[in-house]
Amino acid sequence: MLPAAKITKEISRIRGIPMGQDCLSPAGHRAFSNVDEMLDFIEMLADVSGLPVGIKSAVGEMGFWEELAAKMAATQRGPDFITIDGAEGGTGAAPLAYADHVALPFKVAMCRVYPIFVQAELAEKIVFIGSGRLGFPVQAMLAMSLGCDMINVAREAMMSIGCIQAQRCHTGHCPTGVATQNKWLMRGLDPTLKAARLANYLTVMRKEMTELSRSCGEPHPALITTEHFEILDDRFASDTASEVFRYEVGWGRPSKRDQDTIRWIMEGSPAGSDPSTPTA
């Protein structure tokens, strides 16, 4: 929800919304109401734009995902990427009841959705993106072991540019100048300084993920599997993440060809040849 008080003339012009009215996100979509219509809409957008088109969703009941995978396998239509959004995330713009009670946590959501596409032999044709408090190295690596090719980072990136979680985003009075249209408060946000801080955060996160991966014997986080993780309970007993999330051997990893390419990029092959180049 974008409150009317925060809609400036510039925002009104850019987003095509009227001044003086709250901008509400609808509970449903006008363009489609079922899986078939959504696939039609995705293909239309892809044809018009020539760009990859994907979906982002929190996860609740599983019927939608089972139907989506079945229709994608049968018709060869579908999204290029799927973002699984955990209930841990949220911008602060959501109604409190939704933020507190709607959707599954990321780890549960991902390990329910991903196997459906593996079993439909579609997982390697889709880019999976994880979202929901994954902005720390170990959490990001676990997400990748569960099948994510990429992760979204919001909360930690916001904090790197000065957000203090004041929870006043909707009022227009963000004290750090991050989420306000107040000219006086906006002076607290120095784009040059904050851009450097954000870049440092991302650089260090990537560095730490690579270091942890190498400690596990792999050159890149994409090659980490659920077997690399032990999850402790409150009595210091443990199970591997494979056991906890019921993952089979090989799930969550890129294809063999992609693994070879990643190793070649990170380490170089003994023969010095690019694995993506066909040989006689």
Coordinates of C-alpha atoms in Angstrom, one line a residue:
M1 CA 0.0 0.0 0.0
L2 CA 1.2 3.5 -0.9
P3 CA -0.6 6.0 1.3
A4 CA -2.0 9.1 -0.4
A5 CA 0.1 11.3 1.8
K6 CA 3.3 9.9 0.1
I7 CA 2.2 10.3 -3.5
T8 CA 3.9 13.3 -5.0
K9 CA 3.4 14.8 -8.4
E10 CA 6.5 13.0 -9.6
I11 CA 5.3 9.6 -8.3
S12 CA 1.8 10.3 -9.7
R13 CA 3.3 11.0 -13.2
I14 CA 5.7 8.0 -13.2
R15 CA 3.3 5.4 -11.9
G16 CA 0.1 6.8 -13.5
I17 CA -1.8 7.0 -10.2
P18 CA -4.1 9.8 -9.1
M19 CA -3.0 12.3 -6.4
G20 CA -4.8 12.3 -3.1
Q21 CA -5.8 8.6 -3.2
D22 CA -4.2 5.5 -1.5
C23 CA -2.6 3.2 -4.1
L24 CA -3.7 -0.3 -3.1
S25 CA -2.3 -3.6 -4.3
P26 CA -5.3 -5.8 -5.3
A27 CA -5.7 -9.3 -3.9
G28 CA -6.1 -10.8 -7.3
H29 CA -5.0 -10.0 -10.9
R30 CA -7.2 -8.6 -13.6
A31 CA -5.2 -10.3 -16.4
F32 CA -5.6 -13.8 -15.2
S33 CA -7.5 -16.0 -12.7
N34 CA -6.1 -19.5 -13.2
V35 CA -2.9 -21.2 -14.3
D36 CA -3.8 -21.4 -18.0
E37 CA -4.5 -17.7 -18.2
M38 CA -1.4 -16.9 -16.2
L39 CA 0.7 -18.9 -18.7
D40 CA -1.0 -17.0 -21.6
F41 CA -0.1 -13.7 -19.9
I42 CA 3.5 -14.7 -19.3
E43 CA 3.9 -15.8 -23.0
M44 CA 2.3 -12.5 -24.2
L45 CA 4.7 -10.4 -22.0
A46 CA 7.7 -12.5 -23.3
D47 CA 6.6 -12.0 -27.0
V48 CA 6.1 -8.2 -26.5
S49 CA 9.2 -7.5 -24.5
G50 CA 11.7 -10.2 -25.7
L51 CA 12.8 -10.4 -22.1
P52 CA 12.8 -13.2 -19.5
V53 CA 9.5 -13.2 -17.6
G54 CA 9.0 -14.8 -14.2
I55 CA 6.7 -15.0 -11.2
K56 CA 7.2 -14.3 -7.5
S57 CA 5.1 -15.9 -4.9
A58 CA 4.7 -16.6 -1.3
V59 CA 3.8 -20.3 -0.8
G60 CA 0.7 -21.7 0.9
E61 CA -1.5 -24.5 -0.6
M62 CA 0.4 -26.7 -3.1
G63 CA -2.3 -27.3 -5.7
F64 CA -1.3 -24.3 -7.7
W65 CA 2.4 -25.4 -8.0
E66 CA 1.4 -29.0 -9.0
E67 CA -0.9 -27.7 -11.7
L68 CA 1.7 -25.2 -12.9
A69 CA 4.4 -27.9 -13.2
A70 CA 2.0 -30.3 -15.0
K71 CA 0.9 -27.7 -17.5
M72 CA 4.4 -26.4 -18.1
A73 CA 5.6 -30.0 -18.9
A74 CA 2.6 -30.6 -21.2
T75 CA 2.6 -27.3 -23.1
Q76 CA 6.3 -26.2 -23.0
R77 CA 5.1 -22.8 -21.8
G78 CA 6.0 -21.1 -18.5
P79 CA 8.0 -18.6 -16.6
D80 CA 11.7 -18.3 -17.1
F81 CA 12.3 -17.7 -13.4
I82 CA 10.4 -18.4 -10.2
T83 CA 11.0 -16.4 -7.0
I84 CA 10.0 -18.2 -3.8
D85 CA 9.2 -15.5 -1.2
G86 CA 9.4 -16.6 2.4
A87 CA 7.1 -15.3 5.1
E88 CA 10.2 -13.9 6.9
G89 CA 10.5 -11.1 4.4
G90 CA 8.4 -8.0 3.9
T91 CA 8.8 -4.3 3.3
G92 CA 6.8 -3.0 6.2
A93 CA 4.1 -2.0 3.7
A94 CA 2.0 -5.2 4.2
P95 CA -0.9 -5.3 6.6
L96 CA 0.2 -6.6 9.9
A97 CA -2.1 -9.7 9.8
Y98 CA -0.5 -10.7 6.5
A99 CA 3.1 -10.1 7.7
D100 CA 2.4 -12.2 10.8
H101 CA 0.3 -15.1 9.6
V102 CA 0.3 -15.5 5.8
A103 CA 2.6 -17.9 3.9
L104 CA 5.3 -20.5 4.8
P105 CA 8.9 -19.6 5.9
F106 CA 11.4 -19.7 3.0
K107 CA 13.1 -23.0 3.8
V108 CA 9.7 -24.9 4.1
A109 CA 8.3 -23.2 1.0
M110 CA 11.4 -23.9 -1.1
C111 CA 11.7 -27.6 -0.2
R112 CA 8.0 -28.1 -1.0
V113 CA 8.0 -26.3 -4.4
Y114 CA 11.4 -27.3 -5.8
P115 CA 10.8 -31.1 -5.7
I116 CA 7.6 -30.7 -7.8
F117 CA 9.6 -29.2 -10.6
V118 CA 12.4 -31.8 -10.2
Q119 CA 9.9 -34.6 -10.6
A120 CA 8.4 -32.9 -13.6
E121 CA 12.0 -32.7 -15.1
L122 CA 11.7 -28.9 -15.3
A123 CA 14.0 -27.7 -12.5
E124 CA 17.0 -27.2 -14.8
K125 CA 14.9 -25.2 -17.3
I126 CA 13.9 -22.6 -14.6
V127 CA 16.0 -20.1 -12.7
F128 CA 15.0 -20.3 -9.0
I129 CA 15.4 -17.2 -6.9
G130 CA 15.1 -17.2 -3.1
S131 CA 13.8 -14.4 -1.0
G132 CA 13.2 -13.9 2.8
R133 CA 16.1 -12.9 5.1
L134 CA 18.8 -14.5 3.0
G135 CA 21.2 -11.6 3.2
F136 CA 23.8 -13.5 5.4
P137 CA 26.3 -15.9 3.8
V138 CA 25.2 -19.1 5.5
Q139 CA 21.5 -18.5 4.9
A140 CA 22.2 -17.7 1.3
M141 CA 24.3 -20.8 0.8
L142 CA 21.6 -23.0 2.4
A143 CA 19.1 -21.5 0.0
M144 CA 21.4 -22.3 -2.9
S145 CA 21.8 -25.9 -1.7
L146 CA 18.0 -26.1 -1.7
G147 CA 17.9 -25.3 -5.4
C148 CA 18.2 -21.5 -5.7
D149 CA 20.3 -20.1 -8.5
M150 CA 20.2 -16.6 -7.1
I151 CA 18.9 -14.8 -4.0
N152 CA 17.1 -11.5 -3.5
V153 CA 18.5 -9.2 -0.7
A154 CA 16.4 -6.3 0.6
R155 CA 16.5 -5.8 4.3
E156 CA 20.3 -6.0 4.7
A157 CA 20.9 -3.9 1.6
M158 CA 18.5 -1.3 3.1
M159 CA 20.4 -1.3 6.3
S160 CA 23.7 -0.8 4.5
I161 CA 22.4 2.5 3.1
G162 CA 21.2 3.7 6.5
C163 CA 17.9 2.1 7.3
I164 CA 17.5 1.7 11.0
Q165 CA 14.2 -0.3 10.9
A166 CA 12.3 2.7 12.4
Q167 CA 9.1 1.3 10.9
R168 CA 8.0 4.7 9.8
C169 CA 8.2 4.1 6.1
H170 CA 4.4 4.6 5.6
T171 CA 4.4 8.0 7.4
G172 CA 6.8 9.9 5.1
H173 CA 8.9 10.7 8.2
C174 CA 11.8 8.2 7.9
P175 CA 14.5 9.7 10.1
T176 CA 17.4 8.5 7.9
G177 CA 15.9 9.9 4.7
V178 CA 15.6 6.4 3.0
A179 CA 11.8 6.2 2.7
T180 CA 10.5 9.8 2.6
Q181 CA 9.6 12.5 0.2
N182 CA 10.4 15.2 2.7
K183 CA 13.2 17.3 1.2
W184 CA 14.7 18.1 4.6
L185 CA 14.9 14.5 5.7
M186 CA 16.1 13.4 2.3
R187 CA 19.4 15.3 2.9
G188 CA 20.4 12.5 5.3
L189 CA 20.8 10.1 2.3
D190 CA 24.0 10.7 0.5
P191 CA 23.9 8.6 -2.7
T192 CA 27.6 8.6 -3.2
L193 CA 28.5 7.5 0.3
K194 CA 25.6 5.0 0.6
A195 CA 26.4 3.4 -2.8
A196 CA 29.9 2.6 -1.7
R197 CA 28.5 1.1 1.6
L198 CA 26.1 -1.1 -0.4
A199 CA 28.8 -2.2 -2.8
N200 CA 31.1 -3.1 0.2
Y201 CA 28.3 -5.2 1.7
L202 CA 27.7 -7.2 -1.5
T203 CA 31.4 -7.6 -2.1
V204 CA 32.1 -8.9 1.4
M205 CA 29.0 -11.2 1.3
R206 CA 30.2 -12.8 -1.9
K207 CA 33.7 -13.2 -0.6
E208 CA 32.5 -14.9 2.6
M209 CA 30.2 -17.2 0.7
T210 CA 33.2 -18.2 -1.5
E211 CA 35.4 -18.8 1.5
L212 CA 32.8 -21.0 3.2
S213 CA 32.3 -22.9 0.0
R214 CA 36.0 -23.6 -0.3
S215 CA 36.1 -24.8 3.3
C216 CA 33.5 -27.4 2.2
G217 CA 35.7 -28.5 -0.7
E218 CA 33.8 -26.7 -3.4
P219 CA 35.0 -23.6 -5.4
H220 CA 31.6 -21.9 -5.6
P221 CA 28.4 -21.7 -3.5
A222 CA 26.3 -23.1 -6.4
L223 CA 28.0 -26.5 -5.9
I224 CA 27.2 -26.7 -2.2
T225 CA 24.5 -29.4 -1.4
T226 CA 22.3 -30.1 1.5
E227 CA 24.8 -32.8 2.6
H228 CA 27.2 -30.0 3.6
F229 CA 24.8 -28.7 6.3
E230 CA 24.2 -30.2 9.8
I231 CA 21.1 -28.8 11.6
L232 CA 21.2 -29.0 15.4
D233 CA 18.2 -29.3 17.6
D234 CA 17.8 -27.9 21.2
R235 CA 19.6 -31.0 22.6
F236 CA 22.6 -30.8 20.3
A237 CA 21.4 -33.8 18.2
S238 CA 21.7 -33.2 14.5
D239 CA 20.6 -34.3 11.1
T240 CA 21.9 -33.3 7.7
A241 CA 19.8 -30.8 5.8
S242 CA 19.1 -33.6 3.3
E243 CA 17.4 -35.5 6.0
V244 CA 15.6 -32.5 7.4
F245 CA 14.2 -31.3 4.1
R246 CA 13.9 -34.8 2.5
Y247 CA 16.2 -34.0 -0.4
E248 CA 17.5 -36.8 -2.7
V249 CA 21.1 -37.0 -3.9
G250 CA 21.7 -34.4 -6.6
W251 CA 18.7 -32.2 -5.9
G252 CA 19.6 -28.5 -5.7
R253 CA 22.7 -28.8 -7.8
P254 CA 23.1 -27.4 -11.3
S255 CA 23.3 -29.7 -14.3
K256 CA 26.5 -31.6 -14.8
R257 CA 27.4 -29.3 -17.7
D258 CA 26.8 -26.2 -15.6
Q259 CA 28.9 -27.7 -12.8
D260 CA 31.8 -28.3 -15.2
T261 CA 31.5 -24.7 -16.4
I262 CA 31.5 -23.3 -12.9
R263 CA 34.6 -25.3 -12.0
W264 CA 36.3 -24.1 -15.2
I265 CA 35.5 -20.5 -14.4
M266 CA 36.6 -20.7 -10.7
E267 CA 39.6 -23.0 -11.1
G268 CA 40.4 -23.6 -14.7
S269 CA 40.3 -27.1 -16.2
P270 CA 43.5 -29.3 -16.4
A271 CA 43.4 -29.1 -20.2
G272 CA 42.7 -25.4 -20.1
S273 CA 39.6 -25.8 -22.4
D274 CA 36.3 -24.2 -22.1
P275 CA 33.7 -26.9 -21.3
S276 CA 31.0 -25.0 -23.2
T277 CA 33.0 -25.4 -26.4
P278 CA 32.1 -28.6 -28.3
T279 CA 35.0 -30.9 -29.2
A280 CA 35.3 -33.6 -31.8

